[in-house]
């Protein structure tokens, strides 16, 4: 397996700079290769090949991992960090066009299969691998007609081949797509002869080519002869894959003028989702939010206001002691919890996640993370995670000092390495599995070094700087004094059991996002585009509100039951939505995916475990801060001697 180039440091450096600067009054962002290019008639167009992908195995492979026609020298394109992590392998190919000059039946090469190469082709056909190509930064798509609409559905890439029965024989046969009929759409400038490419489509065929005489460079194909205008139109005699089989690879290219402008050329790829379903998701989530908002409003405006007013009007301490509920635990409610150091670490990590997600979504909604910039989204998320370490250290140190902690360096170190350490351990195991399958998705050593440098060279120092600044600030003062002796917690009702209430609390936040989650999983695991960031941003805001409100409601009920151990429970209440996310991912695996290989299944559940863990940290932190604000608000409103 050939070595891969390490990701270019230029996109990393420029993106790091652009994420912190404003250029000419606007946002700066590095988008390599997305500037429009004008082509004159006859200009050379070079098609690049990308990875082979399959939704059955989830393991990408390089195009030349199977014996396709190879150019004299294979050149790897420079890839950014996100592309390398996604397993992209962009290389040159034999497919070369002349702008606006149709070509018919170009012969790419002729190969004779041996047992090994035939087996490789059969394995890729069996696993339904697709070939991905790129022209002028546009991915190759196969248009598929729909019965209910004139607008076709576009599938990324074409299948390596098909499996079926031919000539009535019972045994399975494997047929390769060896003839490609390309269609390049272009938009022509009305004031000049220049044109811009706005579409790249293909129709694959399996054809057993025939020719007269011996094979040489001047041989004409009987089945596909440009001189007689005889073109491939059907696959009545498909090309079988087997040992000692002769396969001739050919292609046509046609050019079609289009009204689509260059700026809108991605719309066809991106607007394939049903907006009605997304609006249904939004309405469903808003109903949950309105329900919770009503409960919070009732608690805040009626119950709490009445309780506080009545409590403050009591004249004697004896009368105050006769009160029950949340007011009685004022002397214990701000007592530091068990494992307070660990809580500080998780809260700091959650703040880091929140900052990363918020800024990433803002960039995405503004259109800066277009799919035309392959790997841009993942690169931006990694860089933002690194730089948000400053806020993680600050948040963890502020909470740590409030809990009377003294060793802020130890707290900063745990904040900097705990979550990334767990994720890295899982990632290394999964990467080893991918490497064992000789997949292009395996992250090479150079990229590993870049990730370690981002972690220990940038993120860890920023966490320490944030912790230093946060610990130097005055400690957060509690609104009420804490008693020296802890108050005994009375026996709780069954529905206030910690495990039960925590699991109940995670249902509504998950319910607010599960419809949109389906589209996200589909885009990741079924190799489809996801670019509906407007809907996603709305759902994210709804998730924040839902996590905050359900935590406040359950925290209020807990305090009314005279249970003052709210610190960890507030975090776990909202964070338990990650448990339902993983359950849904399991349901999605068995109902929507066709993964059969053990390695692919381990990859799926490994990556979904990482995603669920990250979701737990994010939602848990949101719930914690909501409950933290709520308790400080209500107890600061009570007059206590």
Tab-separated table of C-alpha atoms in Angstrom, residues 155-505:
chain	number	residue	atom	x	y	z
A	155	UNK	CA	-26.379	9.328	-6.485
A	156	UNK	CA	-22.746	10.044	-5.710
A	157	UNK	CA	-20.475	7.925	-7.872
A	158	UNK	CA	-21.250	4.862	-9.981
A	159	UNK	CA	-21.100	1.212	-8.960
A	160	UNK	CA	-17.944	-0.712	-9.817
A	161	UNK	CA	-20.228	-3.326	-11.309
A	162	UNK	CA	-23.318	-5.433	-10.805
A	163	UNK	CA	-24.027	-8.943	-9.630
A	164	UNK	CA	-26.671	-11.045	-11.307
A	165	UNK	CA	-27.634	-14.012	-13.442
A	166	UNK	CA	-26.906	-13.949	-17.165
A	167	UNK	CA	-28.320	-16.141	-19.959
A	168	UNK	CA	-30.500	-18.043	-17.511
A	169	UNK	CA	-27.610	-19.586	-15.620
A	170	UNK	CA	-28.243	-20.187	-11.924
A	171	UNK	CA	-24.813	-19.270	-10.596
A	172	UNK	CA	-24.083	-15.642	-9.741
A	173	UNK	CA	-22.122	-13.649	-12.284
A	174	UNK	CA	-20.170	-10.439	-11.768
A	175	UNK	CA	-20.284	-7.724	-14.425
A	176	UNK	CA	-18.068	-4.654	-14.460
A	177	UNK	CA	-18.998	-1.152	-15.608
A	178	UNK	CA	-16.274	-0.666	-18.193
A	179	UNK	CA	-17.917	1.993	-20.396
A	180	UNK	CA	-18.717	5.422	-18.969
A	181	UNK	CA	-20.920	7.895	-20.777
A	182	UNK	CA	-20.090	11.305	-19.268
A	183	UNK	CA	-22.245	14.396	-19.570
A	184	UNK	CA	-20.606	17.706	-18.668
A	185	UNK	CA	-22.967	20.630	-18.167
A	186	UNK	CA	-21.642	24.139	-18.659
A	187	UNK	CA	-22.920	27.691	-18.356
A	188	UNK	CA	-21.678	30.014	-21.067
A	189	UNK	CA	-20.924	33.681	-20.543
A	190	UNK	CA	-23.135	35.765	-22.839
A	191	UNK	CA	-20.389	38.334	-23.397
A	192	UNK	CA	-17.571	35.936	-24.206
A	193	UNK	CA	-16.937	32.404	-25.391
A	194	UNK	CA	-15.785	31.309	-21.925
A	195	UNK	CA	-17.833	28.736	-20.045
A	196	UNK	CA	-17.980	27.371	-16.514
A	197	UNK	CA	-18.701	23.784	-15.548
A	198	UNK	CA	-21.937	23.417	-13.565
A	199	UNK	CA	-22.630	19.678	-13.735
A	200	UNK	CA	-20.794	16.359	-14.030
A	201	UNK	CA	-22.942	13.283	-14.681
A	202	UNK	CA	-22.339	9.754	-15.902
A	203	UNK	CA	-24.248	6.704	-17.093
A	204	UNK	CA	-22.225	3.512	-16.586
A	205	UNK	CA	-22.531	0.501	-18.883
A	206	UNK	CA	-21.193	-3.012	-18.874
A	207	UNK	CA	-20.219	-3.985	-22.433
A	208	UNK	CA	-18.174	-6.890	-23.711
A	209	UNK	CA	-16.277	-5.059	-26.414
A	210	UNK	CA	-15.405	-6.833	-29.638
A	211	UNK	CA	-12.840	-5.991	-32.289
A	212	UNK	CA	-11.422	-7.494	-35.494
A	213	UNK	CA	-7.921	-8.867	-35.691
A	214	UNK	CA	-5.195	-8.523	-33.109
A	215	UNK	CA	-5.205	-5.813	-30.474
A	216	UNK	CA	-2.956	-2.800	-31.002
A	217	UNK	CA	-3.201	0.959	-30.540
A	218	UNK	CA	-5.035	1.378	-33.860
A	219	UNK	CA	-7.615	-1.337	-33.285
A	220	UNK	CA	-11.218	-0.299	-33.828
A	221	UNK	CA	-13.967	-1.683	-31.654
A	222	UNK	CA	-16.937	-3.270	-33.372
A	223	UNK	CA	-19.174	-2.622	-30.368
A	224	UNK	CA	-18.211	1.036	-30.010
A	225	UNK	CA	-16.935	2.717	-33.172
A	226	UNK	CA	-16.853	6.541	-33.306
A	227	UNK	CA	-16.250	6.484	-37.059
A	228	UNK	CA	-19.556	4.720	-37.753
A	229	UNK	CA	-21.359	6.662	-35.002
A	230	UNK	CA	-22.172	3.331	-33.422
A	231	UNK	CA	-22.396	3.971	-29.703
A	232	UNK	CA	-23.188	1.871	-26.685
A	233	UNK	CA	-26.882	2.062	-25.907
A	234	UNK	CA	-27.596	-1.131	-24.008
A	235	UNK	CA	-25.927	-3.971	-22.175
A	236	UNK	CA	-27.286	-7.007	-23.994
A	237	UNK	CA	-23.817	-8.510	-23.868
A	238	UNK	CA	-22.297	-7.350	-20.558
A	239	UNK	CA	-18.653	-7.689	-19.585
A	240	UNK	CA	-18.190	-10.515	-17.107
A	241	UNK	CA	-15.454	-10.521	-14.470
A	242	UNK	CA	-13.493	-13.749	-14.238
A	243	UNK	CA	-10.003	-15.184	-14.493
A	244	UNK	CA	-8.281	-14.594	-17.871
A	245	UNK	CA	-11.086	-12.312	-19.000
A	246	UNK	CA	-10.208	-9.448	-21.362
A	247	UNK	CA	-11.688	-6.082	-20.352
A	248	UNK	CA	-11.525	-2.933	-22.486
A	249	UNK	CA	-12.313	0.325	-20.682
A	250	UNK	CA	-13.899	3.052	-22.804
A	251	UNK	CA	-15.765	6.301	-22.338
A	252	UNK	CA	-17.860	8.921	-24.140
A	253	UNK	CA	-18.225	12.554	-23.181
A	254	UNK	CA	-20.909	14.973	-24.232
A	255	UNK	CA	-21.343	18.639	-23.350
A	256	UNK	CA	-24.691	20.237	-22.524
A	257	UNK	CA	-25.338	23.931	-22.104
A	258	UNK	CA	-27.216	24.769	-18.915
A	259	UNK	CA	-29.064	27.772	-17.502
A	260	UNK	CA	-27.655	27.024	-14.047
A	261	UNK	CA	-25.078	29.600	-13.041
A	262	UNK	CA	-21.778	28.676	-11.450
A	263	UNK	CA	-22.793	30.081	-8.045
A	264	UNK	CA	-25.836	27.761	-8.004
A	265	UNK	CA	-24.226	24.622	-9.372
A	266	UNK	CA	-24.290	22.849	-5.993
A	267	UNK	CA	-28.012	23.462	-5.500
A	268	UNK	CA	-28.931	20.341	-7.451
A	269	UNK	CA	-26.745	18.246	-5.160
A	270	UNK	CA	-27.940	19.839	-1.950
A	271	UNK	CA	-31.652	20.422	-2.426
A	272	UNK	CA	-32.613	16.772	-2.655
A	273	UNK	CA	-34.114	16.554	0.832
A	274	UNK	CA	-37.780	17.003	1.610
A	275	UNK	CA	-38.127	20.310	3.448
A	276	UNK	CA	-41.572	19.327	4.733
A	277	UNK	CA	-40.034	16.633	6.935
A	278	UNK	CA	-37.587	19.156	8.390
A	279	UNK	CA	-40.395	21.612	9.092
A	280	UNK	CA	-42.270	18.782	10.791
A	281	UNK	CA	-39.181	18.225	12.921
A	282	UNK	CA	-39.081	21.904	13.849
A	283	UNK	CA	-42.800	21.995	14.737
A	284	UNK	CA	-42.458	18.784	16.769
A	285	UNK	CA	-39.545	20.267	18.700
A	286	UNK	CA	-41.302	23.594	19.224
A	287	UNK	CA	-44.293	21.824	20.783
A	288	UNK	CA	-41.946	20.222	23.324
A	289	UNK	CA	-40.355	23.603	24.042
A	290	UNK	CA	-43.733	25.318	24.499
A	291	UNK	CA	-44.845	22.582	26.900
A	292	UNK	CA	-41.690	22.916	28.981
A	293	UNK	CA	-41.772	26.707	28.825
A	294	UNK	CA	-45.280	26.643	30.232
A	295	UNK	CA	-44.138	24.493	33.140
A	296	UNK	CA	-41.125	26.705	33.839
A	297	UNK	CA	-43.275	29.830	33.653
A	298	UNK	CA	-45.742	28.311	36.112
A	299	UNK	CA	-42.920	27.424	38.500
A	300	UNK	CA	-41.148	30.760	38.214
A	301	UNK	CA	-44.132	33.110	38.095
A	302	UNK	CA	-46.626	31.385	40.357
A	303	UNK	CA	-45.172	28.802	42.713
A	304	UNK	CA	-41.772	30.393	43.328
A	305	UNK	CA	-43.081	33.933	43.551
A	306	UNK	CA	-45.731	32.859	46.046
A	307	UNK	CA	-43.284	30.782	48.088
A	308	UNK	CA	-40.645	33.508	48.248
A	309	UNK	CA	-43.153	36.194	49.188
A	310	UNK	CA	-44.697	34.037	51.900
A	311	UNK	CA	-41.314	33.000	53.277
A	312	UNK	CA	-39.993	36.555	53.439
A	313	UNK	CA	-43.108	37.723	55.301
A	314	UNK	CA	-42.589	35.281	58.193
A	315	UNK	CA	-41.689	37.192	61.342
A	316	UNK	CA	-40.079	34.550	63.523
A	317	UNK	CA	-37.506	31.827	63.055
A	318	UNK	CA	-39.958	29.320	64.521
A	319	UNK	CA	-42.428	30.106	61.773
A	320	UNK	CA	-39.717	29.715	59.151
A	321	UNK	CA	-38.778	26.322	60.527
A	322	UNK	CA	-42.330	25.134	60.056
A	323	UNK	CA	-41.959	25.641	56.305
A	324	UNK	CA	-41.207	22.685	54.095
A	325	UNK	CA	-39.742	22.260	50.654
A	326	UNK	CA	-36.842	23.873	48.848
A	327	UNK	CA	-36.420	26.685	51.392
A	328	UNK	CA	-35.368	24.292	54.154
A	329	UNK	CA	-32.247	23.101	52.329
A	330	UNK	CA	-30.739	26.559	51.856
A	331	UNK	CA	-27.902	25.644	54.201
A	332	UNK	CA	-26.859	22.631	52.107
A	333	UNK	CA	-27.812	23.423	48.530
A	334	UNK	CA	-24.410	24.933	47.713
A	335	UNK	CA	-22.374	22.298	49.522
A	336	UNK	CA	-19.652	21.010	47.115
A	337	UNK	CA	-20.643	17.663	45.590
A	338	UNK	CA	-18.818	14.379	45.700
A	339	UNK	CA	-16.117	14.227	43.000
A	340	UNK	CA	-16.349	17.970	42.511
A	341	UNK	CA	-13.005	17.955	40.636
A	342	UNK	CA	-14.419	15.596	38.002
A	343	UNK	CA	-17.530	17.758	37.641
A	344	UNK	CA	-15.320	20.790	36.960
A	345	UNK	CA	-13.505	18.859	34.226
A	346	UNK	CA	-16.735	17.790	32.542
A	347	UNK	CA	-18.251	21.266	32.727
A	348	UNK	CA	-15.112	22.814	31.244
A	349	UNK	CA	-15.102	20.249	28.413
A	350	UNK	CA	-18.775	20.949	27.785
A	351	UNK	CA	-18.073	24.670	27.451
A	352	UNK	CA	-15.358	23.787	24.928
A	353	UNK	CA	-17.847	21.705	22.956
A	354	UNK	CA	-20.523	24.365	23.106
A	355	UNK	CA	-18.183	27.011	21.728
A	356	UNK	CA	-17.020	24.714	18.943
A	357	UNK	CA	-20.556	23.732	17.890
A	358	UNK	CA	-21.903	27.282	18.073
A	359	UNK	CA	-19.141	28.828	15.956
A	360	UNK	CA	-19.134	25.927	13.480
A	361	UNK	CA	-22.873	26.195	12.943
A	362	UNK	CA	-22.632	29.955	12.548
A	363	UNK	CA	-20.021	29.533	9.810
A	364	UNK	CA	-22.105	26.785	8.194
A	365	UNK	CA	-25.321	28.839	8.207
A	366	UNK	CA	-23.454	31.755	6.623
A	367	UNK	CA	-22.291	29.404	3.864
A	368	UNK	CA	-18.579	29.289	4.650
A	369	UNK	CA	-18.471	25.502	5.037
A	370	UNK	CA	-19.752	24.486	1.625
A	371	UNK	CA	-19.376	20.848	0.522
A	372	UNK	CA	-17.302	22.230	-2.353
A	373	UNK	CA	-14.567	22.592	0.252
A	374	UNK	CA	-14.099	18.893	0.936
A	375	UNK	CA	-13.075	18.267	4.525
A	376	UNK	CA	-13.658	21.916	5.443
A	377	UNK	CA	-16.315	21.142	8.039
A	378	UNK	CA	-14.209	18.575	9.870
A	379	UNK	CA	-11.096	20.747	9.686
A	380	UNK	CA	-12.990	23.736	11.095
A	381	UNK	CA	-14.422	21.648	13.946
A	382	UNK	CA	-10.996	20.320	14.933
A	383	UNK	CA	-9.390	23.755	14.860
A	384	UNK	CA	-12.251	25.334	16.795
A	385	UNK	CA	-12.064	22.559	19.395
A	386	UNK	CA	-8.377	23.333	19.852
A	387	UNK	CA	-8.855	27.079	20.278
A	388	UNK	CA	-11.912	26.697	22.521
A	389	UNK	CA	-9.586	25.084	25.071
A	390	UNK	CA	-9.081	28.610	26.410
A	391	UNK	CA	-12.741	28.779	27.492
A	392	UNK	CA	-12.657	25.196	28.796
A	393	UNK	CA	-9.816	26.026	31.169
A	394	UNK	CA	-11.485	29.248	32.300
A	395	UNK	CA	-14.873	27.626	33.025
A	396	UNK	CA	-13.317	24.651	34.840
A	397	UNK	CA	-11.086	26.892	36.980
A	398	UNK	CA	-13.928	29.223	37.990
A	399	UNK	CA	-16.030	26.301	39.186
A	400	UNK	CA	-13.018	24.629	40.802
A	401	UNK	CA	-12.218	27.732	42.844
A	402	UNK	CA	-15.856	28.051	43.916
A	403	UNK	CA	-15.558	24.514	45.317
A	404	UNK	CA	-12.531	25.704	47.369
A	405	UNK	CA	-10.046	23.829	45.178
A	406	UNK	CA	-6.381	24.833	45.412
A	407	UNK	CA	-4.427	22.768	42.849
A	408	UNK	CA	-5.575	24.517	39.676
A	409	UNK	CA	-2.765	23.043	37.556
A	410	UNK	CA	-3.951	19.497	38.202
A	411	UNK	CA	-7.493	20.540	37.346
A	412	UNK	CA	-6.293	22.198	34.115
A	413	UNK	CA	-4.328	19.109	33.084
A	414	UNK	CA	-7.313	16.830	33.619
A	415	UNK	CA	-9.524	19.208	31.637
A	416	UNK	CA	-7.019	19.252	28.772
A	417	UNK	CA	-6.453	15.507	28.469
A	418	UNK	CA	-9.428	13.597	29.879
A	419	UNK	CA	-12.011	13.796	27.096
A	420	UNK	CA	-9.508	13.886	24.198
A	421	UNK	CA	-7.666	10.997	25.829
A	422	UNK	CA	-10.753	8.774	25.930
A	423	UNK	CA	-11.662	9.662	22.342
A	424	UNK	CA	-8.084	9.129	21.162
A	425	UNK	CA	-7.941	5.682	22.739
A	426	UNK	CA	-11.122	4.588	20.955
A	427	UNK	CA	-9.956	6.253	17.734
A	428	UNK	CA	-6.597	4.436	17.810
A	429	UNK	CA	-8.323	1.069	18.198
A	430	UNK	CA	-10.678	1.829	15.296
A	431	UNK	CA	-7.830	3.158	13.160
A	432	UNK	CA	-5.912	-0.066	13.776
A	433	UNK	CA	-8.909	-2.044	12.519
A	434	UNK	CA	-9.125	0.148	9.404
A	435	UNK	CA	-5.389	-0.175	8.807
A	436	UNK	CA	-5.725	-3.942	9.069
A	437	UNK	CA	-8.244	-3.815	6.214
A	438	UNK	CA	-5.750	-1.775	4.099
A	439	UNK	CA	-8.371	0.941	3.709
A	440	UNK	CA	-7.558	4.507	2.677
A	441	UNK	CA	-9.596	5.576	5.722
A	442	UNK	CA	-6.658	4.653	7.976
A	443	UNK	CA	-5.062	7.837	9.282
A	444	UNK	CA	-1.328	7.892	8.375
A	445	UNK	CA	1.475	8.646	10.807
A	446	UNK	CA	2.013	12.202	9.537
A	447	UNK	CA	-1.607	13.097	10.223
A	448	UNK	CA	-1.418	11.462	13.647
A	449	UNK	CA	1.534	13.695	14.418
A	450	UNK	CA	-0.428	16.764	13.270
A	451	UNK	CA	-3.343	15.829	15.554
A	452	UNK	CA	-1.025	15.282	18.533
A	453	UNK	CA	0.612	18.637	17.829
A	454	UNK	CA	-2.765	20.395	17.750
A	455	UNK	CA	-3.665	18.718	21.047
A	456	UNK	CA	-0.498	19.132	23.101
A	457	UNK	CA	1.051	22.035	21.211
A	458	UNK	CA	-1.978	24.341	21.103
A	459	UNK	CA	-5.003	23.007	23.015
A	460	UNK	CA	-3.242	22.043	26.275
A	461	UNK	CA	-1.387	25.392	26.630
A	462	UNK	CA	-4.613	27.274	25.926
A	463	UNK	CA	-6.426	25.274	28.632
A	464	UNK	CA	-3.689	26.198	31.111
A	465	UNK	CA	-3.859	29.868	30.120
A	466	UNK	CA	-7.638	29.871	30.554
A	467	UNK	CA	-7.331	28.088	33.901
A	468	UNK	CA	-4.738	30.569	35.124
A	469	UNK	CA	-6.958	33.536	34.231
A	470	UNK	CA	-10.069	31.891	35.719
A	471	UNK	CA	-8.342	30.923	38.969
A	472	UNK	CA	-6.917	34.421	39.454
A	473	UNK	CA	-10.394	35.946	39.429
A	474	UNK	CA	-12.304	36.212	42.735
A	475	UNK	CA	-14.232	33.076	43.681
A	476	UNK	CA	-17.959	32.967	42.930
A	477	UNK	CA	-19.789	33.777	46.165
A	478	UNK	CA	-22.716	31.612	47.236
A	479	UNK	CA	-25.967	33.554	47.823
A	480	UNK	CA	-26.485	31.725	51.160
A	481	UNK	CA	-24.136	30.287	53.759
A	482	UNK	CA	-23.516	26.556	53.925
A	483	UNK	CA	-24.032	24.723	57.230
A	484	UNK	CA	-21.117	22.836	58.721
A	485	UNK	CA	-23.169	19.701	59.334
A	486	UNK	CA	-25.019	18.220	56.323
A	487	UNK	CA	-28.778	17.973	56.649
A	488	UNK	CA	-30.303	14.519	56.478
A	489	UNK	CA	-32.224	13.908	53.259
A	490	UNK	CA	-35.698	12.473	53.919
A	491	UNK	CA	-36.870	9.328	52.181
A	492	UNK	CA	-37.848	10.143	48.601
A	493	UNK	CA	-40.879	9.090	46.609
A	494	UNK	CA	-40.296	6.412	43.949
A	495	UNK	CA	-40.572	8.900	41.100
A	496	UNK	CA	-37.792	11.038	42.640
A	497	UNK	CA	-35.342	8.150	42.510
A	498	UNK	CA	-32.134	9.544	40.929
A	499	UNK	CA	-31.869	6.920	38.163
A	500	UNK	CA	-35.535	7.220	37.234
A	501	UNK	CA	-35.609	11.027	37.156
A	502	UNK	CA	-32.317	11.190	35.226
A	503	UNK	CA	-33.584	8.803	32.543
A	504	UNK	CA	-36.899	10.669	32.310
A	505	UNK	CA	-35.061	13.957	31.907
